[in-house]
mmCIF file of C-alpha atoms in Angstrom:
data_model
loop_
_atom_site.group_PDB
_atom_site.id
_atom_site.type_symbol
_atom_site.label_atom_id
_atom_site.label_comp_id
_atom_site.label_asym_id
_atom_site.label_seq_id
_atom_site.Cartn_x
_atom_site.Cartn_y
_atom_site.Cartn_z
ATOM 1 C CA MET A 1 -32.034 -4.848 93.757
ATOM 2 C CA THR A 2 -29.601 -7.704 94.380
ATOM 3 C CA GLU A 3 -28.171 -7.746 97.904
ATOM 4 C CA THR A 4 -24.784 -6.032 97.913
ATOM 5 C CA PRO A 5 -21.835 -8.263 98.911
ATOM 6 C CA PRO A 6 -18.503 -7.223 100.392
ATOM 7 C CA LEU A 7 -16.086 -6.264 97.614
ATOM 8 C CA VAL A 8 -12.461 -7.186 96.981
ATOM 9 C CA VAL A 9 -10.932 -5.299 94.070
ATOM 10 C CA ASP A 10 -7.595 -4.953 92.317
ATOM 11 C CA ILE A 11 -6.152 -1.549 91.350
ATOM 12 C CA ASP A 12 -3.942 -1.607 88.224
ATOM 13 C CA GLY A 13 -5.919 -2.561 85.142
ATOM 14 C CA THR A 14 -9.164 -2.740 87.115
ATOM 15 C CA LEU A 15 -9.753 0.666 88.706
ATOM 16 C CA THR A 16 -7.457 2.410 86.231
ATOM 17 C CA ASP A 17 -7.383 3.256 82.554
ATOM 18 C CA ASP A 18 -4.758 1.864 80.185
ATOM 19 C CA THR A 19 -2.226 4.467 81.386
ATOM 20 C CA ARG A 20 -2.534 3.222 85.012
ATOM 21 C CA ALA A 21 -4.333 6.365 86.142
ATOM 22 C CA VAL A 22 -7.174 5.645 88.557
ATOM 23 C CA ASP A 23 -10.484 6.562 86.928
ATOM 24 C CA PRO A 24 -12.218 9.127 89.171
ATOM 25 C CA ARG A 25 -15.598 7.542 88.446
ATOM 26 C CA VAL A 26 -14.668 4.642 90.730
ATOM 27 C CA PHE A 27 -14.280 6.903 93.784
ATOM 28 C CA PRO A 28 -17.989 7.343 94.608
ATOM 29 C CA VAL A 29 -18.636 3.655 93.925
ATOM 30 C CA LEU A 30 -16.033 2.601 96.482
ATOM 31 C CA ALA A 31 -16.971 5.347 98.954
ATOM 32 C CA GLU A 32 -20.679 4.512 98.868
ATOM 33 C CA TRP A 33 -20.337 0.707 98.849
ATOM 34 C CA PRO A 34 -22.458 -0.375 101.835
ATOM 35 C CA GLU A 35 -20.382 -3.453 102.727
ATOM 36 C CA PRO A 36 -16.630 -3.784 103.446
ATOM 37 C CA VAL A 37 -14.293 -2.944 100.576
ATOM 38 C CA VAL A 38 -10.923 -4.680 100.383
ATOM 39 C CA VAL A 39 -8.307 -3.212 98.040
ATOM 40 C CA ALA A 40 -6.077 -6.080 96.890
ATOM 41 C CA THR A 41 -2.978 -5.310 94.855
ATOM 42 C CA GLY A 42 0.497 -6.426 93.918
ATOM 43 C CA LYS A 43 1.786 -3.007 94.923
ATOM 44 C CA ALA A 44 3.471 -2.234 98.237
ATOM 45 C CA MET A 45 1.178 -1.238 101.121
ATOM 46 C CA PRO A 46 1.526 2.574 100.838
ATOM 47 C CA TYR A 47 -0.300 2.529 97.509
ATOM 48 C CA PRO A 48 -3.586 0.873 98.553
ATOM 49 C CA ILE A 49 -3.494 2.729 101.875
ATOM 50 C CA ALA A 50 -3.254 6.011 99.957
ATOM 51 C CA LEU A 51 -6.132 5.010 97.703
ATOM 52 C CA CYS A 52 -8.314 4.224 100.716
ATOM 53 C CA GLU A 53 -7.277 7.508 102.340
ATOM 54 C CA PHE A 54 -8.291 9.654 99.395
ATOM 55 C CA VAL A 55 -11.473 7.702 98.656
ATOM 56 C CA GLY A 56 -12.466 7.992 102.308
ATOM 57 C CA ILE A 57 -12.906 4.305 103.174
ATOM 58 C CA ASP A 58 -11.425 2.106 105.888
ATOM 59 C CA TYR A 59 -7.875 0.918 105.362
ATOM 60 C CA THR A 60 -8.626 -2.706 104.521
ATOM 61 C CA VAL A 61 -5.877 -3.769 102.165
ATOM 62 C CA ILE A 62 -4.076 -6.758 100.741
ATOM 63 C CA ALA A 63 -0.703 -5.695 99.338
ATOM 64 C CA GLU A 64 2.230 -7.472 97.710
ATOM 65 C CA ASN A 65 -0.023 -10.253 96.386
ATOM 66 C CA GLY A 66 -1.084 -11.314 99.870
ATOM 67 C CA GLY A 67 2.214 -10.790 101.653
ATOM 68 C CA VAL A 68 0.978 -7.759 103.569
ATOM 69 C CA VAL A 69 -2.519 -7.432 105.038
ATOM 70 C CA PHE A 70 -3.792 -4.507 107.084
ATOM 71 C CA VAL A 71 -7.265 -4.252 108.611
ATOM 72 C CA GLU A 72 -7.932 -0.878 110.204
ATOM 73 C CA ALA A 73 -11.097 -2.056 111.958
ATOM 74 C CA THR A 74 -9.063 -4.411 114.150
ATOM 75 C CA ASP A 75 -5.751 -2.512 113.948
ATOM 76 C CA THR A 76 -4.094 -5.666 112.638
ATOM 77 C CA LEU A 77 -1.042 -5.911 110.382
ATOM 78 C CA GLN A 78 0.043 -9.289 108.991
ATOM 79 C CA ILE A 79 3.318 -9.728 107.101
ATOM 80 C CA GLU A 80 4.001 -13.161 105.628
ATOM 81 C CA GLY A 81 6.597 -14.376 103.159
ATOM 82 C CA ASP A 82 10.242 -15.299 102.674
ATOM 83 C CA LYS A 83 11.698 -11.901 101.777
ATOM 84 C CA ALA A 84 15.263 -13.236 102.139
ATOM 85 C CA ALA A 85 14.683 -15.780 99.383
ATOM 86 C CA CYS A 86 13.210 -13.081 97.135
ATOM 87 C CA LEU A 87 16.225 -10.848 97.744
ATOM 88 C CA ALA A 88 18.504 -13.775 96.908
ATOM 89 C CA VAL A 89 16.751 -14.107 93.560
ATOM 90 C CA ALA A 90 17.198 -10.389 92.927
ATOM 91 C CA GLU A 91 20.904 -10.616 93.756
ATOM 92 C CA ALA A 92 21.385 -13.624 91.485
ATOM 93 C CA TYR A 93 19.532 -11.798 88.718
ATOM 94 C CA ARG A 94 21.866 -8.816 89.079
ATOM 95 C CA GLU A 95 24.886 -11.146 89.012
ATOM 96 C CA LEU A 96 23.693 -12.301 85.595
ATOM 97 C CA GLY A 97 23.996 -8.693 84.457
ATOM 98 C CA TYR A 98 20.367 -7.615 84.699
ATOM 99 C CA GLU A 99 18.718 -4.821 86.712
ATOM 100 C CA MET A 100 15.447 -4.292 88.520
ATOM 101 C CA GLY A 101 14.712 -1.690 85.854
ATOM 102 C CA PHE A 102 13.157 1.037 88.012
ATOM 103 C CA GLY A 103 16.110 3.415 88.220
ATOM 104 C CA GLU A 104 18.485 4.302 91.016
ATOM 105 C CA VAL A 105 15.838 5.200 93.607
ATOM 106 C CA ASP A 106 13.533 2.269 92.698
ATOM 107 C CA LEU A 107 10.266 3.287 94.320
ATOM 108 C CA ALA A 108 8.698 0.033 93.129
ATOM 109 C CA ASN A 109 10.763 -1.961 95.643
ATOM 110 C CA ARG A 110 11.502 0.677 98.264
ATOM 111 C CA TRP A 111 8.612 -0.132 100.617
ATOM 112 C CA ARG A 112 8.239 -3.854 99.907
ATOM 113 C CA GLU A 113 8.208 -6.161 102.894
ATOM 114 C CA THR A 114 7.796 -9.641 101.373
ATOM 115 C CA GLU A 115 8.681 -9.746 97.660
ATOM 116 C CA VAL A 116 10.642 -8.115 94.856
ATOM 117 C CA VAL A 117 9.494 -6.757 91.515
ATOM 118 C CA VAL A 118 11.298 -6.267 88.228
ATOM 119 C CA ASP A 119 10.301 -3.934 85.411
ATOM 120 C CA LEU A 120 8.859 -5.508 82.272
ATOM 121 C CA SER A 121 11.731 -3.995 80.271
ATOM 122 C CA GLN A 122 14.051 -6.629 81.780
ATOM 123 C CA PRO A 123 14.390 -10.261 80.598
ATOM 124 C CA GLU A 124 11.659 -12.508 81.953
ATOM 125 C CA GLU A 125 13.028 -16.018 81.485
ATOM 126 C CA PRO A 126 16.136 -15.831 83.718
ATOM 127 C CA LEU A 127 14.046 -14.270 86.498
ATOM 128 C CA ARG A 128 11.379 -16.940 86.181
ATOM 129 C CA ARG A 129 14.039 -19.659 86.273
ATOM 130 C CA LEU A 130 15.706 -18.214 89.358
ATOM 131 C CA ALA A 131 12.360 -17.946 91.131
ATOM 132 C CA GLU A 132 11.638 -21.611 90.420
ATOM 133 C CA GLU A 133 15.093 -22.627 91.637
ATOM 134 C CA HIS A 134 14.400 -20.892 94.950
ATOM 135 C CA GLY A 135 10.922 -22.405 95.278
ATOM 136 C CA LEU A 136 9.226 -19.045 94.772
ATOM 137 C CA GLU A 137 6.233 -17.897 92.759
ATOM 138 C CA PHE A 138 6.651 -15.794 89.604
ATOM 139 C CA PHE A 139 3.869 -13.485 88.423
ATOM 140 C CA ASP A 140 3.644 -11.338 85.318
ATOM 141 C CA THR A 141 0.884 -8.913 86.223
ATOM 142 C CA GLY A 142 1.221 -6.952 82.999
ATOM 143 C CA PHE A 143 2.758 -4.092 84.980
ATOM 144 C CA ALA A 144 5.784 -5.815 86.568
ATOM 145 C CA TYR A 145 7.354 -9.209 87.202
ATOM 146 C CA HIS A 146 6.821 -10.323 90.809
ATOM 147 C CA VAL A 147 8.875 -12.851 92.737
ATOM 148 C CA THR A 148 7.022 -13.868 95.879
ATOM 149 C CA ASP A 149 6.558 -16.627 98.428
ATOM 150 C CA ALA A 150 4.601 -19.505 96.885
ATOM 151 C CA SER A 151 2.626 -20.047 100.100
ATOM 152 C CA ILE A 152 0.856 -16.683 99.943
ATOM 153 C CA ASP A 153 -1.387 -14.994 97.418
ATOM 154 C CA LYS A 154 -4.365 -12.669 97.315
ATOM 155 C CA GLY A 155 -6.580 -15.589 98.319
ATOM 156 C CA THR A 156 -4.685 -16.194 101.563
ATOM 157 C CA GLY A 157 -4.755 -12.436 102.081
ATOM 158 C CA LEU A 158 -8.527 -12.436 101.792
ATOM 159 C CA ASP A 159 -8.680 -15.291 104.294
ATOM 160 C CA ALA A 160 -6.706 -13.133 106.729
ATOM 161 C CA VAL A 161 -9.045 -10.168 106.200
ATOM 162 C CA CYS A 162 -12.077 -12.383 106.735
ATOM 163 C CA THR A 163 -10.668 -13.714 110.007
ATOM 164 C CA GLU A 164 -10.467 -10.136 111.273
ATOM 165 C CA LEU A 165 -13.876 -9.024 110.010
ATOM 166 C CA GLY A 166 -15.862 -12.162 110.839
ATOM 167 C CA LEU A 167 -16.642 -12.826 107.171
ATOM 168 C CA GLU A 168 -16.004 -15.675 104.736
ATOM 169 C CA PRO A 169 -14.278 -15.358 101.334
ATOM 170 C CA VAL A 170 -17.395 -16.804 99.717
ATOM 171 C CA ASP A 171 -19.277 -13.691 100.889
ATOM 172 C CA PHE A 172 -17.235 -11.510 98.504
ATOM 173 C CA LEU A 173 -17.547 -10.179 95.000
ATOM 174 C CA ALA A 174 -14.024 -10.112 93.491
ATOM 175 C CA VAL A 175 -13.047 -7.975 90.492
ATOM 176 C CA GLY A 176 -9.633 -8.076 88.822
ATOM 177 C CA ASP A 177 -7.608 -8.392 85.655
ATOM 178 C CA SER A 178 -4.477 -10.470 86.213
ATOM 179 C CA GLU A 179 -3.126 -13.896 87.130
ATOM 180 C CA ASN A 180 -2.431 -12.617 90.632
ATOM 181 C CA ASP A 181 -6.193 -12.070 91.020
ATOM 182 C CA ALA A 182 -6.996 -15.690 90.161
ATOM 183 C CA ALA A 183 -6.401 -16.869 93.738
ATOM 184 C CA THR A 184 -9.018 -14.366 94.910
ATOM 185 C CA PHE A 185 -11.377 -15.513 92.184
ATOM 186 C CA ASP A 186 -10.991 -19.107 93.396
ATOM 187 C CA VAL A 187 -12.242 -18.350 96.933
ATOM 188 C CA ALA A 188 -14.736 -15.513 96.371
ATOM 189 C CA GLY A 189 -18.424 -16.172 96.019
ATOM 190 C CA GLU A 190 -18.529 -14.330 92.686
ATOM 191 C CA SER A 191 -15.584 -13.340 90.530
ATOM 192 C CA VAL A 192 -15.502 -10.950 87.599
ATOM 193 C CA ALA A 193 -12.645 -10.351 85.178
ATOM 194 C CA VAL A 194 -12.620 -7.097 83.251
ATOM 195 C CA ALA A 195 -12.312 -7.527 79.482
ATOM 196 C CA ASN A 196 -8.620 -6.545 79.392
ATOM 197 C CA ALA A 197 -7.720 -9.366 81.819
ATOM 198 C CA ASP A 198 -5.020 -11.910 81.012
ATOM 199 C CA GLU A 199 -5.855 -15.493 80.085
ATOM 200 C CA THR A 200 -5.440 -16.848 83.613
ATOM 201 C CA ALA A 201 -7.868 -14.362 85.106
ATOM 202 C CA LEU A 202 -10.327 -14.795 82.254
ATOM 203 C CA SER A 203 -10.337 -18.575 82.647
ATOM 204 C CA ARG A 204 -10.875 -18.488 86.427
ATOM 205 C CA ALA A 205 -13.588 -15.804 86.555
ATOM 206 C CA ASP A 206 -17.298 -16.555 86.875
ATOM 207 C CA ARG A 207 -18.063 -13.826 84.378
ATOM 208 C CA VAL A 208 -16.222 -11.412 82.106
ATOM 209 C CA THR A 209 -17.284 -7.859 81.375
ATOM 210 C CA GLU A 210 -17.713 -6.474 77.892
ATOM 211 C CA ALA A 211 -15.869 -3.287 78.860
ATOM 212 C CA SER A 212 -12.194 -2.952 79.794
ATOM 213 C CA TYR A 213 -10.315 -1.324 82.672
ATOM 214 C CA ALA A 214 -12.386 0.932 84.951
ATOM 215 C CA ASP A 215 -15.326 0.751 82.561
ATOM 216 C CA GLY A 216 -15.246 -2.996 83.154
ATOM 217 C CA PHE A 217 -15.206 -2.495 86.922
ATOM 218 C CA LEU A 218 -18.241 -0.226 86.716
ATOM 219 C CA GLU A 219 -20.000 -2.859 84.592
ATOM 220 C CA ALA A 220 -19.019 -5.609 87.059
ATOM 221 C CA VAL A 221 -20.602 -3.876 90.034
ATOM 222 C CA GLU A 222 -23.621 -2.417 88.247
ATOM 223 C CA PRO A 223 -25.995 -5.252 89.309
ATOM 224 C CA TYR A 224 -25.417 -4.260 92.944
ATOM 225 C CA ARG A 225 -25.939 -0.504 92.610
#
């Protein structure tokens, strides 16, 4: 059997089905993985922390596309990013007559520390333009539009995790589906895009699975099980 590497894995579109429900078949894979597992997502930190909690693995997470990193093993929380600039973009977007698109309570943004997200039902181009004007990064993850600090990404998040765990990004197997995973793909030793991935992720991955969504994740890790 091939030696098992540490794993860094996205959630939406990678551990889920096409309805964004986490596929329960991934739980034992993550729980039994013999090396560190890093959950890396564009979601706010409570979401990957909850996933780790219910799977029963250490809280080792990269949230908000690298803006928030928590490593339970060293009790370390890192928050990086120009949240004020992101909020300025959101305010300017609202002044143009648009909304975040998540309703009055807006759980998508409620716990965010470093970025803002806008629902895909809202116009993309004015948000992208405003992000560029403020020197920020714009991501379309297929689940939301993200406006985030251009100096951080999932790759810098993985660097931060590695500093805490005494590992190197090249040690990792990375699995994902979106352009926000490409930065992880660029630094990991092996990168795999599931078949439903967007063009950016597909072009930056070392290999692409035949199967989509969680089936693709299970295919990606099969050589190490």
